[in-house]
Each structure stands twice: as C-alpha cells, then as structure tokens.
Amino acid sequence: MKMNHIRRGTGMPLVLVHGLGGSWRTWTPVLDKLAAEREVIAVDLPGHGETPALSGEVSIDTLADAVTSFLDANDLSGVDVVGNSMGGRLVLELARRGTVGTTVALDPGGFWKGWERYFFYVTLAPSIRLVRLLQPVMRQLTGSAIGRTLLLAQLSARPWDLSADVAREEMRTFADSPSFDELLRRLAFGPSQPGTDSTPGSVVIGWGRKDRVTLPRQAKRALDRFPSAHLYWFEDSGHYPHWDAPDEATELILASTANDE
C-alpha cells in the first residue's frame, strides 16, 4: 500500500496516525519536538490528505490492512505507533493484531454504546456538511480566534489558541476526504473495537477530560478490553491532546516509548 507520508528526525522510528478526515499535518503542534528525539513517520491514511481512497469497503479493518501493508513495505513492522481519534482506534487494532510495538492511543474511538453512537453521528454529520459549504470563506474563519472557536469547539478545549494554519488544513482535509461519510457511518454504527489482554508492546491510552467526541466515560470500556493498558488523563484537553496540550502529549509519547530505544 502506497501512502503519502513525511519523515522527520533521526533515531528509532515512530509512526503517527491521524483521525477521521485529517492528514499528517494534524500533528504539526508536536511534530518538531517528537522529531528531535525520534525518526517520525506521519502518514495520510487512504482517502485522506494526498493518499487515494481504497477501492471497495472502507472500514477500520481495511484501513488497518492498508497500514500494515505500508509498514511491511517500509521495513517498519513492529514499529512504535501513536494515533488519535479514529487513528487511536487504528493503532489499538494494530496492537491487537500483534503487528506493532509500543502503542499510544489518544482519545480512541470504538468504545461508545447506546445513545453515545447517535450523539457521535448526529453531532459530526451536520458539522462536516457545514464545513464543506464554508470552504470558500474558510481562510477568513480560521484566521479569527472566534471563527476557530465556532468551528472546532467539539474537537478542542481551546480552539482559539490553535494555529490558523493547522485549523485551516484540518477543515480542508475534512471537506476533501472522499472516505469521510462512509467511515463516519461505520464508526458510529459498526462493530465496537475488540480488545486483547496480550500485545507485543505496552499500550498507553490517553484521554482528555473535556473530550466532547469520545466521551471520558468510554475510557473504562477501553481498559476493560485492553486490561494491560495504562490510562493517562489529560486534565485540560479535549479530543485532540496534541492540539490542546502539545508539550504534555509529546512528553507522554516519548516517555511511553523510551524503553524501546
């Protein structure tokens, strides 16, 4: 599987996996600090950024197959991985399959039930339609602290502090992703994320106390399915800890993977 990606830094490799609708650029707030310690490989998943969509079904299973193919083709089997949101679920699935090393999952999806599924879907589906309609004026909106707050309040606890460039790129890739709608439906109403009590490397799950997408109550379910995982709380973060608490997220990622060096 050929996937667009960037490589920065030197040292033990570390693969970063973005969430639904994103691209490798979502990691910009932490990229340079991670690359100061590790060789960072940040990917565009199929149907996101500059990577073409998969033909046929688009699901967590087929995305995990694609990422595994990418890792194999680039001699990265067993690599340490970090993911956020849907990417957090993906790296947990790769850990469950036994294809990666240490795994850091930030606010992963796949652990909702009951009304939480509908909450996830009915809040994001109208939002993405609005984001698509607003693309002609997105530069002006993301250039304003008020605009960023209105656009990103569900994803970030402090969207007004986010770089205008990062916000604009995230909104662009959300709107442009040909896989967004299908994945959103499958994530909301498809199977939950299965777990395991045995993974090749350690598993760390980070969760924002102010997450409005994958609600904090879901963290217990994640631990129930991955009982050997360690849970870390970001006290002042929403769904994107690498945006709201970039220094804290960087420290967690580096500390969690330090034993592999």
PDB file of C-alpha atoms in Angstrom:
ATOM      1  CA  MET A   1       0.000   0.000   0.000  1.00  0.00           C
ATOM      2  CA  LYS A   2       1.462   3.347  -1.052  1.00  0.00           C
ATOM      3  CA  MET A   3       0.517   6.086   1.376  1.00  0.00           C
ATOM      4  CA  ASN A   4       1.631   9.684   1.329  1.00  0.00           C
ATOM      5  CA  HIS A   5       3.837  10.357   4.340  1.00  0.00           C
ATOM      6  CA  ILE A   6       6.587  12.563   5.678  1.00  0.00           C
ATOM      7  CA  ARG A   7       9.729  11.610   7.583  1.00  0.00           C
ATOM      8  CA  ARG A   8      11.495  13.912  10.014  1.00  0.00           C
ATOM      9  CA  GLY A   9      14.239  13.482  12.576  1.00  0.00           C
ATOM     10  CA  THR A  10      16.557  10.595  13.403  1.00  0.00           C
ATOM     11  CA  GLY A  11      16.514   7.762  15.885  1.00  0.00           C
ATOM     12  CA  MET A  12      14.083   4.910  16.476  1.00  0.00           C
ATOM     13  CA  PRO A  13      11.120   5.229  14.120  1.00  0.00           C
ATOM     14  CA  LEU A  14       7.738   6.381  15.379  1.00  0.00           C
ATOM     15  CA  VAL A  15       4.619   6.288  13.174  1.00  0.00           C
ATOM     16  CA  LEU A  16       1.836   8.843  13.670  1.00  0.00           C
ATOM     17  CA  VAL A  17      -1.725   8.060  12.532  1.00  0.00           C
ATOM     18  CA  HIS A  18      -4.308  10.863  12.266  1.00  0.00           C
ATOM     19  CA  GLY A  19      -8.051  10.690  12.843  1.00  0.00           C
ATOM     20  CA  LEU A  20     -11.154  10.771  10.647  1.00  0.00           C
ATOM     21  CA  GLY A  21     -10.890  13.429   7.955  1.00  0.00           C
ATOM     22  CA  GLY A  22      -7.402  14.537   8.963  1.00  0.00           C
ATOM     23  CA  SER A  23      -3.944  14.292   7.447  1.00  0.00           C
ATOM     24  CA  TRP A  24      -0.358  14.105   8.658  1.00  0.00           C
ATOM     25  CA  ARG A  25      -0.484  17.868   9.189  1.00  0.00           C
ATOM     26  CA  THR A  26      -2.753  17.474  12.211  1.00  0.00           C
ATOM     27  CA  TRP A  27       0.406  16.535  14.140  1.00  0.00           C
ATOM     28  CA  THR A  28       2.126  19.861  13.383  1.00  0.00           C
ATOM     29  CA  PRO A  29       1.949  21.133  17.005  1.00  0.00           C
ATOM     30  CA  VAL A  30       4.046  18.168  18.238  1.00  0.00           C
ATOM     31  CA  LEU A  31       5.969  17.148  15.127  1.00  0.00           C
ATOM     32  CA  ASP A  32       9.215  19.057  15.640  1.00  0.00           C
ATOM     33  CA  LYS A  33       9.537  18.118  19.308  1.00  0.00           C
ATOM     34  CA  LEU A  34       8.968  14.444  18.569  1.00  0.00           C
ATOM     35  CA  ALA A  35      11.407  14.594  15.656  1.00  0.00           C
ATOM     36  CA  ALA A  36      14.090  15.974  17.973  1.00  0.00           C
ATOM     37  CA  GLU A  37      14.145  12.542  19.667  1.00  0.00           C
ATOM     38  CA  ARG A  38      12.805  10.058  17.106  1.00  0.00           C
ATOM     39  CA  GLU A  39      12.514   9.484  13.383  1.00  0.00           C
ATOM     40  CA  VAL A  40       8.886  10.441  12.879  1.00  0.00           C
ATOM     41  CA  ILE A  41       6.836   8.997  10.020  1.00  0.00           C
ATOM     42  CA  ALA A  42       3.447  10.742   9.776  1.00  0.00           C
ATOM     43  CA  VAL A  43       1.045   9.230   7.246  1.00  0.00           C
ATOM     44  CA  ASP A  44      -2.018  10.227   5.260  1.00  0.00           C
ATOM     45  CA  LEU A  45      -4.472   7.344   5.570  1.00  0.00           C
ATOM     46  CA  PRO A  46      -6.246   6.123   2.420  1.00  0.00           C
ATOM     47  CA  GLY A  47      -8.934   8.591   1.398  1.00  0.00           C
ATOM     48  CA  HIS A  48      -7.279  11.377   3.393  1.00  0.00           C
ATOM     49  CA  GLY A  49      -4.756  14.071   2.581  1.00  0.00           C
ATOM     50  CA  GLU A  50      -2.796  13.090  -0.516  1.00  0.00           C
ATOM     51  CA  THR A  51      -3.398   9.332  -0.339  1.00  0.00           C
ATOM     52  CA  PRO A  52      -6.028   7.947  -2.754  1.00  0.00           C
ATOM     53  CA  ALA A  53      -9.067   6.210  -1.314  1.00  0.00           C
ATOM     54  CA  LEU A  54      -9.302   2.440  -1.095  1.00  0.00           C
ATOM     55  CA  SER A  55     -11.350   0.652  -3.710  1.00  0.00           C
ATOM     56  CA  GLY A  56     -14.214  -1.255  -2.144  1.00  0.00           C
ATOM     57  CA  GLU A  57     -15.079  -1.240   1.541  1.00  0.00           C
ATOM     58  CA  VAL A  58     -13.612   1.465   3.759  1.00  0.00           C
ATOM     59  CA  SER A  59     -13.590   0.410   7.410  1.00  0.00           C
ATOM     60  CA  ILE A  60     -11.297   0.048  10.391  1.00  0.00           C
ATOM     61  CA  ASP A  61     -10.393  -3.444   9.180  1.00  0.00           C
ATOM     62  CA  THR A  62      -9.475  -2.359   5.649  1.00  0.00           C
ATOM     63  CA  LEU A  63      -7.601   0.715   6.893  1.00  0.00           C
ATOM     64  CA  ALA A  64      -5.677  -1.492   9.328  1.00  0.00           C
ATOM     65  CA  ASP A  65      -4.825  -3.820   6.434  1.00  0.00           C
ATOM     66  CA  ALA A  66      -3.579  -0.831   4.417  1.00  0.00           C
ATOM     67  CA  VAL A  67      -1.422   0.490   7.265  1.00  0.00           C
ATOM     68  CA  THR A  68       0.013  -2.990   7.847  1.00  0.00           C
ATOM     69  CA  SER A  69       0.903  -3.221   4.149  1.00  0.00           C
ATOM     70  CA  PHE A  70       2.581   0.201   4.354  1.00  0.00           C
ATOM     71  CA  LEU A  71       4.582  -0.826   7.433  1.00  0.00           C
ATOM     72  CA  ASP A  72       5.688  -4.077   5.798  1.00  0.00           C
ATOM     73  CA  ALA A  73       6.712  -2.319   2.583  1.00  0.00           C
ATOM     74  CA  ASN A  74       8.818   0.214   4.503  1.00  0.00           C
ATOM     75  CA  ASP A  75      10.506  -2.229   6.903  1.00  0.00           C
ATOM     76  CA  LEU A  76       8.525  -0.825   9.821  1.00  0.00           C
ATOM     77  CA  SER A  77       6.924  -3.971  11.203  1.00  0.00           C
ATOM     78  CA  GLY A  78       6.935  -3.826  14.996  1.00  0.00           C
ATOM     79  CA  VAL A  79       7.337  -0.023  14.987  1.00  0.00           C
ATOM     80  CA  ASP A  80       6.032   2.167  17.820  1.00  0.00           C
ATOM     81  CA  VAL A  81       2.797   3.884  16.847  1.00  0.00           C
ATOM     82  CA  VAL A  82       0.716   6.847  18.000  1.00  0.00           C
ATOM     83  CA  GLY A  83      -2.836   7.561  16.899  1.00  0.00           C
ATOM     84  CA  ASN A  84      -5.594   9.998  17.727  1.00  0.00           C
ATOM     85  CA  SER A  85      -9.379   9.508  17.498  1.00  0.00           C
ATOM     86  CA  MET A  86     -10.022   7.069  14.625  1.00  0.00           C
ATOM     87  CA  GLY A  87      -6.233   6.810  14.379  1.00  0.00           C
ATOM     88  CA  GLY A  88      -6.188   5.882  18.062  1.00  0.00           C
ATOM     89  CA  ARG A  89      -8.590   3.062  17.337  1.00  0.00           C
ATOM     90  CA  LEU A  90      -6.483   2.004  14.360  1.00  0.00           C
ATOM     91  CA  VAL A  91      -3.283   1.717  16.381  1.00  0.00           C
ATOM     92  CA  LEU A  92      -5.139  -0.279  19.045  1.00  0.00           C
ATOM     93  CA  GLU A  93      -6.356  -2.617  16.309  1.00  0.00           C
ATOM     94  CA  LEU A  94      -2.769  -2.979  15.037  1.00  0.00           C
ATOM     95  CA  ALA A  95      -1.629  -3.748  18.583  1.00  0.00           C
ATOM     96  CA  ARG A  96      -4.431  -6.318  18.928  1.00  0.00           C
ATOM     97  CA  ARG A  97      -3.234  -7.954  15.698  1.00  0.00           C
ATOM     98  CA  GLY A  98       0.329  -8.023  17.034  1.00  0.00           C
ATOM     99  CA  THR A  99       1.887  -6.025  14.181  1.00  0.00           C
ATOM    100  CA  VAL A 100       3.278  -3.012  16.067  1.00  0.00           C
ATOM    101  CA  GLY A 101       5.390  -2.253  19.128  1.00  0.00           C
ATOM    102  CA  THR A 102       4.546   0.238  21.853  1.00  0.00           C
ATOM    103  CA  THR A 103       1.163   1.826  21.176  1.00  0.00           C
ATOM    104  CA  VAL A 104      -0.085   5.233  22.307  1.00  0.00           C
ATOM    105  CA  ALA A 105      -3.782   5.816  21.572  1.00  0.00           C
ATOM    106  CA  LEU A 106      -5.098   9.330  22.221  1.00  0.00           C
ATOM    107  CA  ASP A 107      -8.876   9.569  22.721  1.00  0.00           C
ATOM    108  CA  PRO A 108      -9.559   6.485  20.592  1.00  0.00           C
ATOM    109  CA  GLY A 109     -12.919   5.751  19.017  1.00  0.00           C
ATOM    110  CA  GLY A 110     -14.741   2.455  19.070  1.00  0.00           C
ATOM    111  CA  PHE A 111     -15.844   2.294  22.704  1.00  0.00           C
ATOM    112  CA  TRP A 112     -19.234   4.007  22.587  1.00  0.00           C
ATOM    113  CA  LYS A 113     -22.575   2.290  23.120  1.00  0.00           C
ATOM    114  CA  GLY A 114     -26.274   3.095  23.101  1.00  0.00           C
ATOM    115  CA  TRP A 115     -27.103   6.774  22.747  1.00  0.00           C
ATOM    116  CA  GLU A 116     -23.395   7.665  22.513  1.00  0.00           C
ATOM    117  CA  ARG A 117     -23.313   6.253  18.974  1.00  0.00           C
ATOM    118  CA  TYR A 118     -26.125   8.586  17.877  1.00  0.00           C
ATOM    119  CA  PHE A 119     -24.551  11.519  19.715  1.00  0.00           C
ATOM    120  CA  PHE A 120     -21.299  10.935  17.824  1.00  0.00           C
ATOM    121  CA  TYR A 121     -23.055  10.693  14.467  1.00  0.00           C
ATOM    122  CA  VAL A 122     -25.625  13.476  14.765  1.00  0.00           C
ATOM    123  CA  THR A 123     -23.072  15.988  16.011  1.00  0.00           C
ATOM    124  CA  LEU A 124     -20.430  15.260  13.351  1.00  0.00           C
ATOM    125  CA  ALA A 125     -22.582  14.601  10.267  1.00  0.00           C
ATOM    126  CA  PRO A 126     -24.138  18.102  10.135  1.00  0.00           C
ATOM    127  CA  SER A 127     -20.787  19.642  11.064  1.00  0.00           C
ATOM    128  CA  ILE A 128     -18.998  18.171   8.056  1.00  0.00           C
ATOM    129  CA  ARG A 129     -21.763  19.363   5.728  1.00  0.00           C
ATOM    130  CA  LEU A 130     -21.322  22.870   7.106  1.00  0.00           C
ATOM    131  CA  VAL A 131     -17.533  22.670   6.780  1.00  0.00           C
ATOM    132  CA  ARG A 132     -17.911  21.781   3.096  1.00  0.00           C
ATOM    133  CA  LEU A 133     -20.249  24.696   2.476  1.00  0.00           C
ATOM    134  CA  LEU A 134     -17.900  27.120   4.238  1.00  0.00           C
ATOM    135  CA  GLN A 135     -14.760  26.234   2.269  1.00  0.00           C
ATOM    136  CA  PRO A 136     -14.847  29.459   0.173  1.00  0.00           C
ATOM    137  CA  VAL A 137     -14.546  31.551   3.362  1.00  0.00           C
ATOM    138  CA  MET A 138     -12.517  29.105   5.465  1.00  0.00           C
ATOM    139  CA  ARG A 139      -9.331  31.197   5.350  1.00  0.00           C
ATOM    140  CA  GLN A 140     -11.129  34.140   6.921  1.00  0.00           C
ATOM    141  CA  LEU A 141     -12.896  31.962   9.503  1.00  0.00           C
ATOM    142  CA  THR A 142      -9.809  30.080  10.642  1.00  0.00           C
ATOM    143  CA  GLY A 143      -7.834  33.325  10.709  1.00  0.00           C
ATOM    144  CA  SER A 144     -10.061  34.545  13.538  1.00  0.00           C
ATOM    145  CA  ALA A 145      -9.988  33.253  17.123  1.00  0.00           C
ATOM    146  CA  ILE A 146     -13.781  33.492  17.173  1.00  0.00           C
ATOM    147  CA  GLY A 147     -14.022  31.566  13.905  1.00  0.00           C
ATOM    148  CA  ARG A 148     -11.714  28.800  15.156  1.00  0.00           C
ATOM    149  CA  THR A 149     -13.751  28.554  18.339  1.00  0.00           C
ATOM    150  CA  LEU A 150     -17.021  28.153  16.446  1.00  0.00           C
ATOM    151  CA  LEU A 151     -15.569  25.602  14.027  1.00  0.00           C
ATOM    152  CA  LEU A 152     -13.523  23.475  16.415  1.00  0.00           C
ATOM    153  CA  ALA A 153     -15.251  23.644  19.789  1.00  0.00           C
ATOM    154  CA  GLN A 154     -16.199  19.959  19.643  1.00  0.00           C
ATOM    155  CA  LEU A 155     -12.623  18.856  18.939  1.00  0.00           C
ATOM    156  CA  SER A 156     -10.575  21.194  21.097  1.00  0.00           C
ATOM    157  CA  ALA A 157     -10.864  22.589  24.613  1.00  0.00           C
ATOM    158  CA  ARG A 158      -9.031  25.750  23.496  1.00  0.00           C
ATOM    159  CA  PRO A 159      -9.565  26.177  19.742  1.00  0.00           C
ATOM    160  CA  TRP A 160      -8.838  29.910  19.908  1.00  0.00           C
ATOM    161  CA  ASP A 161      -5.210  29.074  20.794  1.00  0.00           C
ATOM    162  CA  LEU A 162      -4.710  26.808  17.782  1.00  0.00           C
ATOM    163  CA  SER A 163      -2.618  27.943  14.828  1.00  0.00           C
ATOM    164  CA  ALA A 164      -4.760  29.299  12.000  1.00  0.00           C
ATOM    165  CA  ASP A 165      -2.757  27.202   9.518  1.00  0.00           C
ATOM    166  CA  VAL A 166      -3.397  23.955  11.413  1.00  0.00           C
ATOM    167  CA  ALA A 167      -7.104  24.751  11.774  1.00  0.00           C
ATOM    168  CA  ARG A 168      -7.471  25.656   8.093  1.00  0.00           C
ATOM    169  CA  GLU A 169      -5.687  22.492   6.933  1.00  0.00           C
ATOM    170  CA  GLU A 170      -7.855  20.309   9.176  1.00  0.00           C
ATOM    171  CA  MET A 171     -11.028  21.881   7.812  1.00  0.00           C
ATOM    172  CA  ARG A 172      -9.772  21.484   4.248  1.00  0.00           C
ATOM    173  CA  THR A 173      -8.964  17.788   4.616  1.00  0.00           C
ATOM    174  CA  PHE A 174     -12.268  17.167   6.410  1.00  0.00           C
ATOM    175  CA  ALA A 175     -14.107  18.633   3.437  1.00  0.00           C
ATOM    176  CA  ASP A 176     -11.964  16.939   0.783  1.00  0.00           C
ATOM    177  CA  SER A 177     -11.861  13.389   2.188  1.00  0.00           C
ATOM    178  CA  PRO A 178     -13.806  11.049  -0.125  1.00  0.00           C
ATOM    179  CA  SER A 179     -13.957   8.440   2.659  1.00  0.00           C
ATOM    180  CA  PHE A 180     -15.326  10.661   5.433  1.00  0.00           C
ATOM    181  CA  ASP A 181     -19.050   9.901   5.127  1.00  0.00           C
ATOM    182  CA  GLU A 182     -18.709   6.130   4.826  1.00  0.00           C
ATOM    183  CA  LEU A 183     -16.237   5.946   7.676  1.00  0.00           C
ATOM    184  CA  LEU A 184     -18.390   8.137   9.893  1.00  0.00           C
ATOM    185  CA  ARG A 185     -21.349   5.776   9.442  1.00  0.00           C
ATOM    186  CA  ARG A 186     -19.251   2.682  10.036  1.00  0.00           C
ATOM    187  CA  LEU A 187     -17.574   4.165  13.103  1.00  0.00           C
ATOM    188  CA  ALA A 188     -20.898   5.202  14.603  1.00  0.00           C
ATOM    189  CA  PHE A 189     -22.987   2.135  13.855  1.00  0.00           C
ATOM    190  CA  GLY A 190     -20.499  -0.630  13.077  1.00  0.00           C
ATOM    191  CA  PRO A 191     -18.863  -3.079  15.485  1.00  0.00           C
ATOM    192  CA  SER A 192     -17.102  -1.774  18.566  1.00  0.00           C
ATOM    193  CA  GLN A 193     -13.354  -2.136  18.894  1.00  0.00           C
ATOM    194  CA  PRO A 194     -12.395  -5.629  20.103  1.00  0.00           C
ATOM    195  CA  GLY A 195      -9.616  -5.928  22.641  1.00  0.00           C
ATOM    196  CA  THR A 196      -6.953  -8.290  23.915  1.00  0.00           C
ATOM    197  CA  ASP A 197      -5.002  -8.910  27.083  1.00  0.00           C
ATOM    198  CA  SER A 198      -1.783  -9.579  25.176  1.00  0.00           C
ATOM    199  CA  THR A 199       0.070  -7.170  22.867  1.00  0.00           C
ATOM    200  CA  PRO A 200       3.682  -7.235  21.621  1.00  0.00           C
ATOM    201  CA  GLY A 201       4.482  -3.901  23.279  1.00  0.00           C
ATOM    202  CA  SER A 202       2.977  -1.816  26.017  1.00  0.00           C
ATOM    203  CA  VAL A 203      -0.254   0.109  25.407  1.00  0.00           C
ATOM    204  CA  VAL A 204      -0.903   3.603  26.738  1.00  0.00           C
ATOM    205  CA  ILE A 205      -4.330   5.195  26.324  1.00  0.00           C
ATOM    206  CA  GLY A 206      -4.502   8.969  26.769  1.00  0.00           C
ATOM    207  CA  TRP A 207      -7.857  10.682  27.269  1.00  0.00           C
ATOM    208  CA  GLY A 208      -8.904  14.309  27.538  1.00  0.00           C
ATOM    209  CA  ARG A 209     -11.162  15.065  30.494  1.00  0.00           C
ATOM    210  CA  LYS A 210     -13.003  17.597  28.286  1.00  0.00           C
ATOM    211  CA  ASP A 211     -13.465  15.324  25.267  1.00  0.00           C
ATOM    212  CA  ARG A 212     -16.810  16.020  23.547  1.00  0.00           C
ATOM    213  CA  VAL A 213     -16.435  13.361  20.842  1.00  0.00           C
ATOM    214  CA  THR A 214     -15.266  10.173  22.580  1.00  0.00           C
ATOM    215  CA  LEU A 215     -16.690  10.911  25.989  1.00  0.00           C
ATOM    216  CA  PRO A 216     -14.424  10.334  29.025  1.00  0.00           C
ATOM    217  CA  ARG A 217     -16.784   7.659  30.375  1.00  0.00           C
ATOM    218  CA  GLN A 218     -15.645   5.451  27.471  1.00  0.00           C
ATOM    219  CA  ALA A 219     -12.111   5.192  28.894  1.00  0.00           C
ATOM    220  CA  LYS A 220     -13.196   2.476  31.327  1.00  0.00           C
ATOM    221  CA  ARG A 221     -14.511   0.363  28.453  1.00  0.00           C
ATOM    222  CA  ALA A 222     -11.198   0.763  26.633  1.00  0.00           C
ATOM    223  CA  LEU A 223      -9.364  -0.513  29.718  1.00  0.00           C
ATOM    224  CA  ASP A 224     -11.797  -3.393  30.092  1.00  0.00           C
ATOM    225  CA  ARG A 225     -10.937  -4.520  26.548  1.00  0.00           C
ATOM    226  CA  PHE A 226      -7.202  -3.797  26.875  1.00  0.00           C
ATOM    227  CA  PRO A 227      -6.665  -4.714  30.546  1.00  0.00           C
ATOM    228  CA  SER A 228      -2.875  -4.454  30.385  1.00  0.00           C
ATOM    229  CA  ALA A 229      -3.036  -0.857  29.103  1.00  0.00           C
ATOM    230  CA  HIS A 230      -2.096   2.177  31.175  1.00  0.00           C
ATOM    231  CA  LEU A 231      -4.591   5.078  31.213  1.00  0.00           C
ATOM    232  CA  TYR A 232      -3.360   8.670  31.266  1.00  0.00           C
ATOM    233  CA  TRP A 233      -5.706  11.620  31.769  1.00  0.00           C
ATOM    234  CA  PHE A 234      -5.133  14.987  30.110  1.00  0.00           C
ATOM    235  CA  GLU A 235      -6.885  17.190  32.632  1.00  0.00           C
ATOM    236  CA  ASP A 236      -7.261  20.292  30.433  1.00  0.00           C
ATOM    237  CA  SER A 237      -7.700  18.752  26.979  1.00  0.00           C
ATOM    238  CA  GLY A 238     -10.486  17.916  24.583  1.00  0.00           C
ATOM    239  CA  HIS A 239     -10.496  15.309  21.806  1.00  0.00           C
ATOM    240  CA  TYR A 240      -7.118  16.386  20.373  1.00  0.00           C
ATOM    241  CA  PRO A 241      -4.478  16.368  23.148  1.00  0.00           C
ATOM    242  CA  HIS A 242      -1.733  17.088  20.608  1.00  0.00           C
ATOM    243  CA  TRP A 243      -3.509  20.427  19.983  1.00  0.00           C
ATOM    244  CA  ASP A 244      -4.648  21.336  23.493  1.00  0.00           C
ATOM    245  CA  ALA A 245      -1.639  20.071  25.439  1.00  0.00           C
ATOM    246  CA  PRO A 246       1.190  19.640  22.907  1.00  0.00           C
ATOM    247  CA  ASP A 247       4.022  19.635  25.442  1.00  0.00           C
ATOM    248  CA  GLU A 248       2.211  17.167  27.693  1.00  0.00           C
ATOM    249  CA  ALA A 249       1.312  14.938  24.742  1.00  0.00           C
ATOM    250  CA  THR A 250       4.907  14.974  23.496  1.00  0.00           C
ATOM    251  CA  GLU A 251       6.197  14.060  26.941  1.00  0.00           C
ATOM    252  CA  LEU A 252       3.710  11.188  27.240  1.00  0.00           C
ATOM    253  CA  ILE A 253       4.600   9.805  23.807  1.00  0.00           C
ATOM    254  CA  LEU A 254       8.362   9.999  24.341  1.00  0.00           C
ATOM    255  CA  ALA A 255       8.199   8.601  27.866  1.00  0.00           C
ATOM    256  CA  SER A 256       5.899   5.744  26.828  1.00  0.00           C
ATOM    257  CA  THR A 257       8.199   4.649  24.006  1.00  0.00           C
ATOM    258  CA  ALA A 258      11.541   5.344  25.734  1.00  0.00           C
ATOM    259  CA  ASN A 259      12.095   1.732  26.776  1.00  0.00           C
ATOM    260  CA  ASP A 260      12.299   0.661  23.146  1.00  0.00           C
ATOM    261  CA  GLU A 261      15.485   2.593  22.453  1.00  0.00           C
TER     262      GLU A 261
END
